[in-house]
PDB file of C-alpha atoms in Angstrom:
ATOM      1  CA  UNK I   1     105.353  98.615 123.054  1.00 45.00           C
ATOM      2  CA  UNK I   2     103.911 101.809 124.513  1.00 44.00           C
ATOM      3  CA  UNK I   3     100.494 102.214 125.007  1.00 40.00           C
ATOM      4  CA  UNK I   4     100.122 105.632 123.789  1.00 44.00           C
ATOM      5  CA  UNK I   5      99.183 103.660 121.013  1.00 44.00           C
ATOM      6  CA  UNK I   6      95.848 103.664 122.483  1.00 52.00           C
ATOM      7  CA  UNK I   7      95.564 107.082 122.615  1.00 68.00           C
ATOM      8  CA  UNK I   8      94.036 107.244 119.286  1.00 76.00           C
ATOM      9  CA  UNK I   9      91.889 110.853 119.501  1.00 74.00           C
ATOM     10  CA  UNK I  10      95.545 112.474 120.612  1.00 79.00           C
ATOM     11  CA  UNK I  11      97.098 111.230 117.339  1.00 81.00           C
ATOM     12  CA  UNK I  12      93.625 112.159 115.145  1.00 79.00           C
ATOM     13  CA  UNK I  13      94.033 115.715 116.703  1.00 78.00           C
ATOM     14  CA  UNK I  14      97.244 116.291 114.960  1.00 84.00           C
ATOM     15  CA  UNK I  15      96.204 114.378 111.814  1.00 86.00           C
ATOM     16  CA  UNK I  16      94.180 115.774 108.714  1.00 89.00           C
ATOM     17  CA  UNK I  17      90.555 113.574 108.259  1.00 92.00           C
ATOM     18  CA  UNK I  18      92.078 112.469 105.046  1.00 92.00           C
ATOM     19  CA  UNK I  19      95.303 110.772 106.707  1.00 94.00           C
ATOM     20  CA  UNK I  20      92.798 108.989 109.453  1.00 94.00           C
ATOM     21  CA  UNK I  21      90.930 107.582 106.375  1.00 95.00           C
ATOM     22  CA  UNK I  22      93.833 106.312 104.753  1.00 97.00           C
ATOM     23  CA  UNK I  23      94.970 104.882 107.543  1.00 96.00           C
ATOM     24  CA  UNK I  24      92.096 102.920 108.024  1.00 96.00           C
ATOM     25  CA  UNK I  25      92.201 101.614 104.653  1.00 98.00           C
ATOM     26  CA  UNK I  26      95.802 100.856 105.298  1.00 98.00           C
ATOM     27  CA  UNK I  27      94.711  98.898 108.595  1.00 97.00           C
ATOM     28  CA  UNK I  28      91.877  97.157 106.529  1.00 97.00           C
ATOM     29  CA  UNK I  29      94.464  95.642 103.674  1.00 98.00           C
ATOM     30  CA  UNK I  30      96.693  94.062 106.100  1.00 98.00           C
ATOM     31  CA  UNK I  31      93.523  92.761 108.096  1.00 97.00           C
ATOM     32  CA  UNK I  32      92.397  91.340 104.728  1.00 97.00           C
ATOM     33  CA  UNK I  33      95.741  89.618 104.143  1.00 97.00           C
ATOM     34  CA  UNK I  34      95.837  88.061 107.199  1.00 96.00           C
ATOM     35  CA  UNK I  35      92.765  86.796 106.374  1.00 96.00           C
ATOM     36  CA  UNK I  36      93.709  85.528 103.160  1.00 96.00           C
ATOM     37  CA  UNK I  37      96.957  84.161 104.364  1.00 95.00           C
ATOM     38  CA  UNK I  38      99.408  86.773 102.192  1.00 96.00           C
ATOM     39  CA  UNK I  39     101.834  87.219 104.734  1.00 95.00           C
ATOM     40  CA  UNK I  40     105.148  85.851 106.396  1.00 94.00           C
ATOM     41  CA  UNK I  41     104.588  86.748 110.253  1.00 94.00           C
ATOM     42  CA  UNK I  42     105.757  90.421 110.802  1.00 94.00           C
ATOM     43  CA  UNK I  43     107.479  90.444 107.459  1.00 93.00           C
ATOM     44  CA  UNK I  44     106.492  91.880 103.832  1.00 93.00           C
ATOM     45  CA  UNK I  45     104.628  95.096 104.393  1.00 95.00           C
ATOM     46  CA  UNK I  46     102.267  97.415 102.150  1.00 97.00           C
ATOM     47  CA  UNK I  47     102.190 100.872 102.104  1.00 97.00           C
ATOM     48  CA  UNK I  48      99.936 104.037 101.047  1.00 97.00           C
ATOM     49  CA  UNK I  49     100.647 108.055 100.282  1.00 96.00           C
ATOM     50  CA  UNK I  50      99.280 110.413 102.964  1.00 96.00           C
ATOM     51  CA  UNK I  51      96.861 112.580 101.043  1.00 93.00           C
ATOM     52  CA  UNK I  52      98.264 115.928 100.808  1.00 87.00           C
ATOM     53  CA  UNK I  53     101.472 118.070  99.556  1.00 71.00           C
ATOM     54  CA  UNK I  54     104.068 116.187 101.261  1.00 85.00           C
ATOM     55  CA  UNK I  55     105.136 113.056 100.308  1.00 90.00           C
ATOM     56  CA  UNK I  56     104.801 110.756 103.065  1.00 95.00           C
ATOM     57  CA  UNK I  57     103.762 107.490 103.372  1.00 95.00           C
ATOM     58  CA  UNK I  58     102.545 105.007 105.632  1.00 97.00           C
ATOM     59  CA  UNK I  59     103.668 101.031 106.114  1.00 96.00           C
ATOM     60  CA  UNK I  60     103.887  98.657 109.292  1.00 96.00           C
ATOM     61  CA  UNK I  61     105.158  99.167 111.965  1.00 95.00           C
ATOM     62  CA  UNK I  62     108.284  96.223 112.362  1.00 94.00           C
ATOM     63  CA  UNK I  63     107.223  93.498 114.201  1.00 94.00           C
ATOM     64  CA  UNK I  64     103.521  93.589 114.813  1.00 95.00           C
ATOM     65  CA  UNK I  65     101.963  90.499 113.033  1.00 96.00           C
ATOM     66  CA  UNK I  66      98.726  91.749 109.912  1.00 96.00           C
ATOM     67  CA  UNK I  67      96.161  90.881 112.635  1.00 96.00           C
ATOM     68  CA  UNK I  68      97.448  93.384 115.314  1.00 95.00           C
ATOM     69  CA  UNK I  69      97.703  96.554 112.950  1.00 96.00           C
ATOM     70  CA  UNK I  70      95.310  98.965 113.465  1.00 95.00           C
ATOM     71  CA  UNK I  71      94.958 103.312 111.514  1.00 95.00           C
ATOM     72  CA  UNK I  72      96.883 104.608 114.890  1.00 93.00           C
ATOM     73  CA  UNK I  73     100.088 101.884 115.005  1.00 95.00           C
ATOM     74  CA  UNK I  74     101.036 102.154 111.585  1.00 96.00           C
ATOM     75  CA  UNK I  75     104.270 104.842 110.359  1.00 96.00           C
ATOM     76  CA  UNK I  76     104.301 107.503 108.968  1.00 95.00           C
ATOM     77  CA  UNK I  77     107.099 108.041 107.030  1.00 94.00           C
ATOM     78  CA  UNK I  78     108.876 110.644 104.530  1.00 92.00           C
ATOM     79  CA  UNK I  79     110.392 109.532 101.069  1.00 90.00           C
ATOM     80  CA  UNK I  80     113.764 109.462 102.790  1.00 88.00           C
ATOM     81  CA  UNK I  81     112.762 107.364 105.132  1.00 86.00           C
ATOM     82  CA  UNK I  82     112.595 110.032 108.251  1.00 90.00           C
ATOM     83  CA  UNK I  83     110.207 108.761 110.805  1.00 93.00           C
ATOM     84  CA  UNK I  84     107.867 111.637 110.735  1.00 92.00           C
ATOM     85  CA  UNK I  85     105.332 109.261 113.168  1.00 90.00           C
ATOM     86  CA  UNK I  86     105.549 106.211 114.832  1.00 90.00           C
ATOM     87  CA  UNK I  87     102.807 105.799 117.986  1.00 85.00           C
ATOM     88  CA  UNK I  88     104.300 102.392 118.752  1.00 88.00           C
ATOM     89  CA  UNK I  89     107.980 103.299 118.723  1.00 87.00           C
ATOM     90  CA  UNK I  90     109.165 100.292 116.822  1.00 91.00           C
ATOM     91  CA  UNK I  91     110.343 101.788 113.779  1.00 90.00           C
ATOM     92  CA  UNK I  92     110.050  99.892 110.568  1.00 93.00           C
ATOM     93  CA  UNK I  93     111.371  96.978 108.316  1.00 89.00           C
ATOM     94  CA  UNK I  94     114.614  98.623 106.156  1.00 86.00           C
ATOM     95  CA  UNK I  95     113.889  96.661 103.447  1.00 82.00           C
ATOM     96  CA  UNK I  96     110.620  97.698 103.244  1.00 82.00           C
ATOM     97  CA  UNK I  97     111.582 101.321 103.288  1.00 86.00           C
ATOM     98  CA  UNK I  98     114.148 100.822 100.170  1.00 88.00           C
ATOM     99  CA  UNK I  99     111.026  99.096  98.358  1.00 91.00           C
ATOM    100  CA  UNK I 100     108.519 100.986  98.713  1.00 92.00           C
ATOM    101  CA  UNK I 101     110.172 104.399  99.282  1.00 92.00           C
ATOM    102  CA  UNK I 102     111.681 103.503  95.343  1.00 93.00           C
ATOM    103  CA  UNK I 103     108.384 103.393  93.815  1.00 96.00           C
ATOM    104  CA  UNK I 104     106.901 106.232  95.816  1.00 95.00           C
ATOM    105  CA  UNK I 105     109.348 108.286  94.756  1.00 93.00           C
ATOM    106  CA  UNK I 106     109.372 107.260  91.106  1.00 95.00           C
ATOM    107  CA  UNK I 107     105.758 106.738  90.183  1.00 95.00           C
ATOM    108  CA  UNK I 108     103.682 109.627  91.999  1.00 93.00           C
ATOM    109  CA  UNK I 109     101.018 107.916  89.997  1.00 95.00           C
ATOM    110  CA  UNK I 110     101.195 104.427  92.645  1.00 96.00           C
ATOM    111  CA  UNK I 111      99.485 105.790  95.593  1.00 97.00           C
ATOM    112  CA  UNK I 112      99.434 102.423  97.280  1.00 98.00           C
ATOM    113  CA  UNK I 113     102.451  99.845  97.146  1.00 97.00           C
ATOM    114  CA  UNK I 114     101.866  95.927  98.366  1.00 98.00           C
ATOM    115  CA  UNK I 115     104.060  93.382  98.570  1.00 97.00           C
ATOM    116  CA  UNK I 116     104.231  90.063  99.978  1.00 97.00           C
ATOM    117  CA  UNK I 117     105.820  86.436 100.706  1.00 97.00           C
ATOM    118  CA  UNK I 118     103.042  83.686  99.501  1.00 98.00           C
ATOM    119  CA  UNK I 119     104.391  80.366  99.369  1.00 97.00           C
ATOM    120  CA  UNK I 120     102.445  80.473  95.849  1.00 98.00           C
ATOM    121  CA  UNK I 121     103.901  83.420  94.898  1.00 98.00           C
ATOM    122  CA  UNK I 122     107.787  82.795  96.070  1.00 98.00           C
ATOM    123  CA  UNK I 123     107.140  79.272  94.068  1.00 98.00           C
ATOM    124  CA  UNK I 124     105.931  81.193  90.639  1.00 98.00           C
ATOM    125  CA  UNK I 125     108.962  83.731  91.271  1.00 98.00           C
ATOM    126  CA  UNK I 126     111.269  80.641  91.362  1.00 98.00           C
ATOM    127  CA  UNK I 127     110.309  79.805  87.666  1.00 98.00           C
ATOM    128  CA  UNK I 128     112.354  80.378  84.584  1.00 97.00           C
ATOM    129  CA  UNK I 129     109.761  81.419  82.650  1.00 97.00           C
ATOM    130  CA  UNK I 130     107.734  83.289  85.637  1.00 98.00           C
ATOM    131  CA  UNK I 131     103.799  84.000  85.176  1.00 98.00           C
ATOM    132  CA  UNK I 132     102.765  81.918  82.836  1.00 98.00           C
ATOM    133  CA  UNK I 133      99.213  82.195  80.421  1.00 98.00           C
ATOM    134  CA  UNK I 134      97.555  79.520  81.776  1.00 98.00           C
ATOM    135  CA  UNK I 135      94.807  80.723  83.530  1.00 98.00           C
ATOM    136  CA  UNK I 136      91.984  83.859  83.157  1.00 98.00           C
ATOM    137  CA  UNK I 137      93.326  85.220  85.904  1.00 98.00           C
ATOM    138  CA  UNK I 138      96.791  85.204  84.662  1.00 98.00           C
ATOM    139  CA  UNK I 139      95.753  87.145  82.067  1.00 98.00           C
ATOM    140  CA  UNK I 140      94.971  89.767  83.432  1.00 98.00           C
ATOM    141  CA  UNK I 141      99.062  90.665  83.707  1.00 98.00           C
ATOM    142  CA  UNK I 142      99.602  90.031  79.843  1.00 98.00           C
ATOM    143  CA  UNK I 143     102.345  92.160  78.509  1.00 98.00           C
ATOM    144  CA  UNK I 144     101.918  94.205  81.911  1.00 98.00           C
ATOM    145  CA  UNK I 145     104.186  92.538  84.247  1.00 98.00           C
ATOM    146  CA  UNK I 146     107.736  93.390  85.172  1.00 98.00           C
ATOM    147  CA  UNK I 147     110.518  90.979  86.858  1.00 98.00           C
ATOM    148  CA  UNK I 148     113.433  91.957  89.479  1.00 97.00           C
ATOM    149  CA  UNK I 149     115.929  89.619  89.711  1.00 97.00           C
ATOM    150  CA  UNK I 150     116.928  89.126  93.203  1.00 96.00           C
ATOM    151  CA  UNK I 151     120.130  90.648  94.699  1.00 94.00           C
ATOM    152  CA  UNK I 152     119.889  89.846  98.598  1.00 88.00           C
ATOM    153  CA  UNK I 153     117.287  91.140 100.729  1.00 82.00           C
ATOM    154  CA  UNK I 154     116.697  94.410  99.710  1.00 74.00           C
ATOM    155  CA  UNK I 155     118.896  97.122 102.164  1.00 74.00           C
ATOM    156  CA  UNK I 156     120.904  98.725  99.084  1.00 74.00           C
ATOM    157  CA  UNK I 157     119.566 102.047  98.290  1.00 85.00           C
ATOM    158  CA  UNK I 158     121.133 101.531  94.518  1.00 86.00           C
ATOM    159  CA  UNK I 159     118.829  98.758  94.096  1.00 91.00           C
ATOM    160  CA  UNK I 160     115.927 101.295  94.134  1.00 92.00           C
ATOM    161  CA  UNK I 161     116.859 102.250  90.604  1.00 94.00           C
ATOM    162  CA  UNK I 162     116.330  98.683  89.282  1.00 96.00           C
ATOM    163  CA  UNK I 163     113.120  98.287  90.874  1.00 96.00           C
ATOM    164  CA  UNK I 164     111.948 101.687  89.733  1.00 96.00           C
ATOM    165  CA  UNK I 165     113.362 100.339  86.181  1.00 97.00           C
ATOM    166  CA  UNK I 166     111.925  96.824  86.173  1.00 97.00           C
ATOM    167  CA  UNK I 167     108.182  97.977  87.154  1.00 98.00           C
ATOM    168  CA  UNK I 168     108.452 100.759  84.798  1.00 97.00           C
ATOM    169  CA  UNK I 169     104.571 102.209  84.411  1.00 97.00           C
ATOM    170  CA  UNK I 170     103.193  98.848  85.067  1.00 98.00           C
ATOM    171  CA  UNK I 171     101.399  98.159  88.625  1.00 98.00           C
ATOM    172  CA  UNK I 172     102.808  94.904  88.769  1.00 98.00           C
ATOM    173  CA  UNK I 173     106.075  93.132  89.653  1.00 98.00           C
ATOM    174  CA  UNK I 174     107.239  89.736  89.950  1.00 98.00           C
ATOM    175  CA  UNK I 175     110.756  89.737  92.495  1.00 98.00           C
ATOM    176  CA  UNK I 176     112.297  86.607  91.296  1.00 98.00           C
ATOM    177  CA  UNK I 177     112.850  84.159  94.081  1.00 98.00           C
ATOM    178  CA  UNK I 178     111.249  86.831  96.483  1.00 97.00           C
ATOM    179  CA  UNK I 179     107.871  87.153  96.107  1.00 97.00           C
ATOM    180  CA  UNK I 180     105.071  89.476  94.234  1.00 98.00           C
ATOM    181  CA  UNK I 181     104.449  93.426  94.565  1.00 98.00           C
ATOM    182  CA  UNK I 182     101.676  95.125  93.149  1.00 98.00           C
ATOM    183  CA  UNK I 183     100.872  99.089  92.924  1.00 98.00           C
ATOM    184  CA  UNK I 184      97.791 101.513  92.263  1.00 98.00           C
ATOM    185  CA  UNK I 185      96.220 104.428  92.273  1.00 97.00           C
ATOM    186  CA  UNK I 186      94.005 103.561  95.656  1.00 97.00           C
ATOM    187  CA  UNK I 187      94.575 101.160  97.736  1.00 98.00           C
ATOM    188  CA  UNK I 188      91.860  99.499  96.439  1.00 98.00           C
ATOM    189  CA  UNK I 189      93.313  98.768  92.906  1.00 98.00           C
ATOM    190  CA  UNK I 190      96.826  97.612  94.182  1.00 98.00           C
ATOM    191  CA  UNK I 191      94.518  95.087  96.101  1.00 98.00           C
ATOM    192  CA  UNK I 192      92.765  94.309  93.350  1.00 98.00           C
ATOM    193  CA  UNK I 193      95.952  93.901  91.442  1.00 98.00           C
ATOM    194  CA  UNK I 194      97.307  92.010  94.201  1.00 98.00           C
ATOM    195  CA  UNK I 195      94.321  89.680  94.243  1.00 98.00           C
ATOM    196  CA  UNK I 196      94.532  88.152  91.001  1.00 98.00           C
ATOM    197  CA  UNK I 197      98.172  88.069  90.848  1.00 98.00           C
ATOM    198  CA  UNK I 198      98.240  85.735  93.902  1.00 98.00           C
ATOM    199  CA  UNK I 199      95.077  83.599  92.395  1.00 98.00           C
ATOM    200  CA  UNK I 200      97.272  83.427  89.554  1.00 98.00           C
ATOM    201  CA  UNK I 201     100.388  82.198  90.998  1.00 98.00           C
ATOM    202  CA  UNK I 202      97.889  79.205  92.875  1.00 98.00           C
ATOM    203  CA  UNK I 203      96.332  78.192  89.714  1.00 98.00           C
ATOM    204  CA  UNK I 204     100.001  78.143  88.274  1.00 98.00           C
ATOM    205  CA  UNK I 205     100.954  75.853  90.869  1.00 98.00           C
ATOM    206  CA  UNK I 206      98.292  73.888  91.776  1.00 98.00           C
ATOM    207  CA  UNK I 207      98.243  72.991  86.961  1.00 98.00           C
ATOM    208  CA  UNK I 208     101.729  72.311  87.578  1.00 97.00           C
ATOM    209  CA  UNK I 209     101.509  69.498  89.937  1.00 97.00           C
ATOM    210  CA  UNK I 210      98.499  68.010  88.296  1.00 95.00           C
ATOM    211  CA  UNK I 211     101.863  66.861  85.491  1.00 95.00           C
ATOM    212  CA  UNK I 212      99.570  67.321  82.741  1.00 96.00           C
ATOM    213  CA  UNK I 213     100.602  69.016  79.324  1.00 96.00           C
ATOM    214  CA  UNK I 214      99.695  73.047  80.205  1.00 97.00           C
ATOM    215  CA  UNK I 215      97.270  74.838  77.364  1.00 98.00           C
ATOM    216  CA  UNK I 216      99.089  78.131  77.120  1.00 98.00           C
ATOM    217  CA  UNK I 217      97.014  80.416  75.960  1.00 98.00           C
ATOM    218  CA  UNK I 218      97.796  82.684  72.670  1.00 98.00           C
ATOM    219  CA  UNK I 219      98.578  86.382  72.850  1.00 98.00           C
ATOM    220  CA  UNK I 220      95.887  87.219  70.828  1.00 98.00           C
ATOM    221  CA  UNK I 221      93.455  85.601  73.659  1.00 98.00           C
ATOM    222  CA  UNK I 222      95.128  86.779  76.533  1.00 98.00           C
ATOM    223  CA  UNK I 223      95.716  90.555  75.470  1.00 98.00           C
ATOM    224  CA  UNK I 224      91.564  90.214  74.686  1.00 98.00           C
ATOM    225  CA  UNK I 225      91.299  89.161  78.119  1.00 98.00           C
ATOM    226  CA  UNK I 226      94.166  92.011  79.315  1.00 98.00           C
ATOM    227  CA  UNK I 227      92.409  94.447  77.612  1.00 98.00           C
ATOM    228  CA  UNK I 228      88.950  93.433  79.267  1.00 98.00           C
ATOM    229  CA  UNK I 229      90.822  93.770  82.606  1.00 97.00           C
ATOM    230  CA  UNK I 230      92.200  97.210  81.711  1.00 97.00           C
ATOM    231  CA  UNK I 231      88.669  98.772  81.011  1.00 97.00           C
ATOM    232  CA  UNK I 232      87.153  97.223  84.474  1.00 96.00           C
ATOM    233  CA  UNK I 233      90.308  99.152  86.125  1.00 96.00           C
ATOM    234  CA  UNK I 234      88.998 101.663  84.080  1.00 96.00           C
ATOM    235  CA  UNK I 235      85.768 101.783  85.408  1.00 97.00           C
ATOM    236  CA  UNK I 236      86.747 101.042  88.737  1.00 97.00           C
ATOM    237  CA  UNK I 237      85.183  97.748  89.339  1.00 96.00           C
ATOM    238  CA  UNK I 238      87.716  97.015  91.875  1.00 97.00           C
ATOM    239  CA  UNK I 239      85.858  99.330  94.335  1.00 97.00           C
ATOM    240  CA  UNK I 240      83.235  96.414  94.331  1.00 97.00           C
ATOM    241  CA  UNK I 241      85.575  94.191  94.776  1.00 96.00           C
ATOM    242  CA  UNK I 242      87.030  95.953  97.618  1.00 97.00           C
ATOM    243  CA  UNK I 243      83.581  96.871  99.080  1.00 97.00           C
ATOM    244  CA  UNK I 244      82.714  93.241  99.148  1.00 96.00           C
ATOM    245  CA  UNK I 245      86.007  91.822 100.760  1.00 96.00           C
ATOM    246  CA  UNK I 246      85.516  94.666 103.624  1.00 96.00           C
ATOM    247  CA  UNK I 247      81.985  93.137 104.270  1.00 96.00           C
ATOM    248  CA  UNK I 248      83.381  89.981 104.952  1.00 94.00           C
ATOM    249  CA  UNK I 249      86.378  91.025 106.951  1.00 93.00           C
ATOM    250  CA  UNK I 250      83.596  93.019 109.311  1.00 90.00           C
ATOM    251  CA  UNK I 251      81.242  90.431 109.509  1.00 89.00           C
ATOM    252  CA  UNK I 252      84.649  87.893 110.253  1.00 79.00           C
ATOM    253  CA  UNK I 253      83.503  85.864 107.041  1.00 64.00           C
ATOM    254  CA  UNK I 254      86.395  85.590 105.179  1.00 65.00           C
TER     255      UNK I 254
END
């Protein structure tokens, strides 16, 4: 890896303050995911739209682990996959471009897109009935979760239209036999959504492992809870969630 990545001052001179702050937040999200063991070594990816008029977004360099990622090592690309700024010289994961650019292009409101391959997420993604309404965490996604069938490693551009169609206007998607994906109008909102989806999947596998008959919540109850979560989103309560996590990260207390 080039030592150019250490020249933060040169990078900051050629980017806006808004982009730098986006880089800082996205790097924090990667570090949080590493602490929470949401990673798949150098695979999977988080992306964040660069503030401004051009449809550019930031994504991880292909080859860095999540705990290695820094604001200055993130790669900036355009919506067509052209690299605008790559201080590392490592390039990006092609599958990351296919998935993330599809959503950033189709959903201008989706400023952040987060994708994971956790054991719990993959486990639920492989179940025929998907996420079950058996926990308060799962109710966050009652009638608010899309599913996308597995088509192989996401390298074909024609899959983009199906990913976008399956996500629709929602901010959460289970990629069957693959993993999880969430989006949001900010990194904080997308991370909040991913937290709940990951926790819901963990709870489901734990409940199923017990072997007892599961209690499936009635639709009316699940929807009542989901609407309460919707209100939290509208009131930006996810900022409290994010700020608390950042304080823990800064204390190295996760």
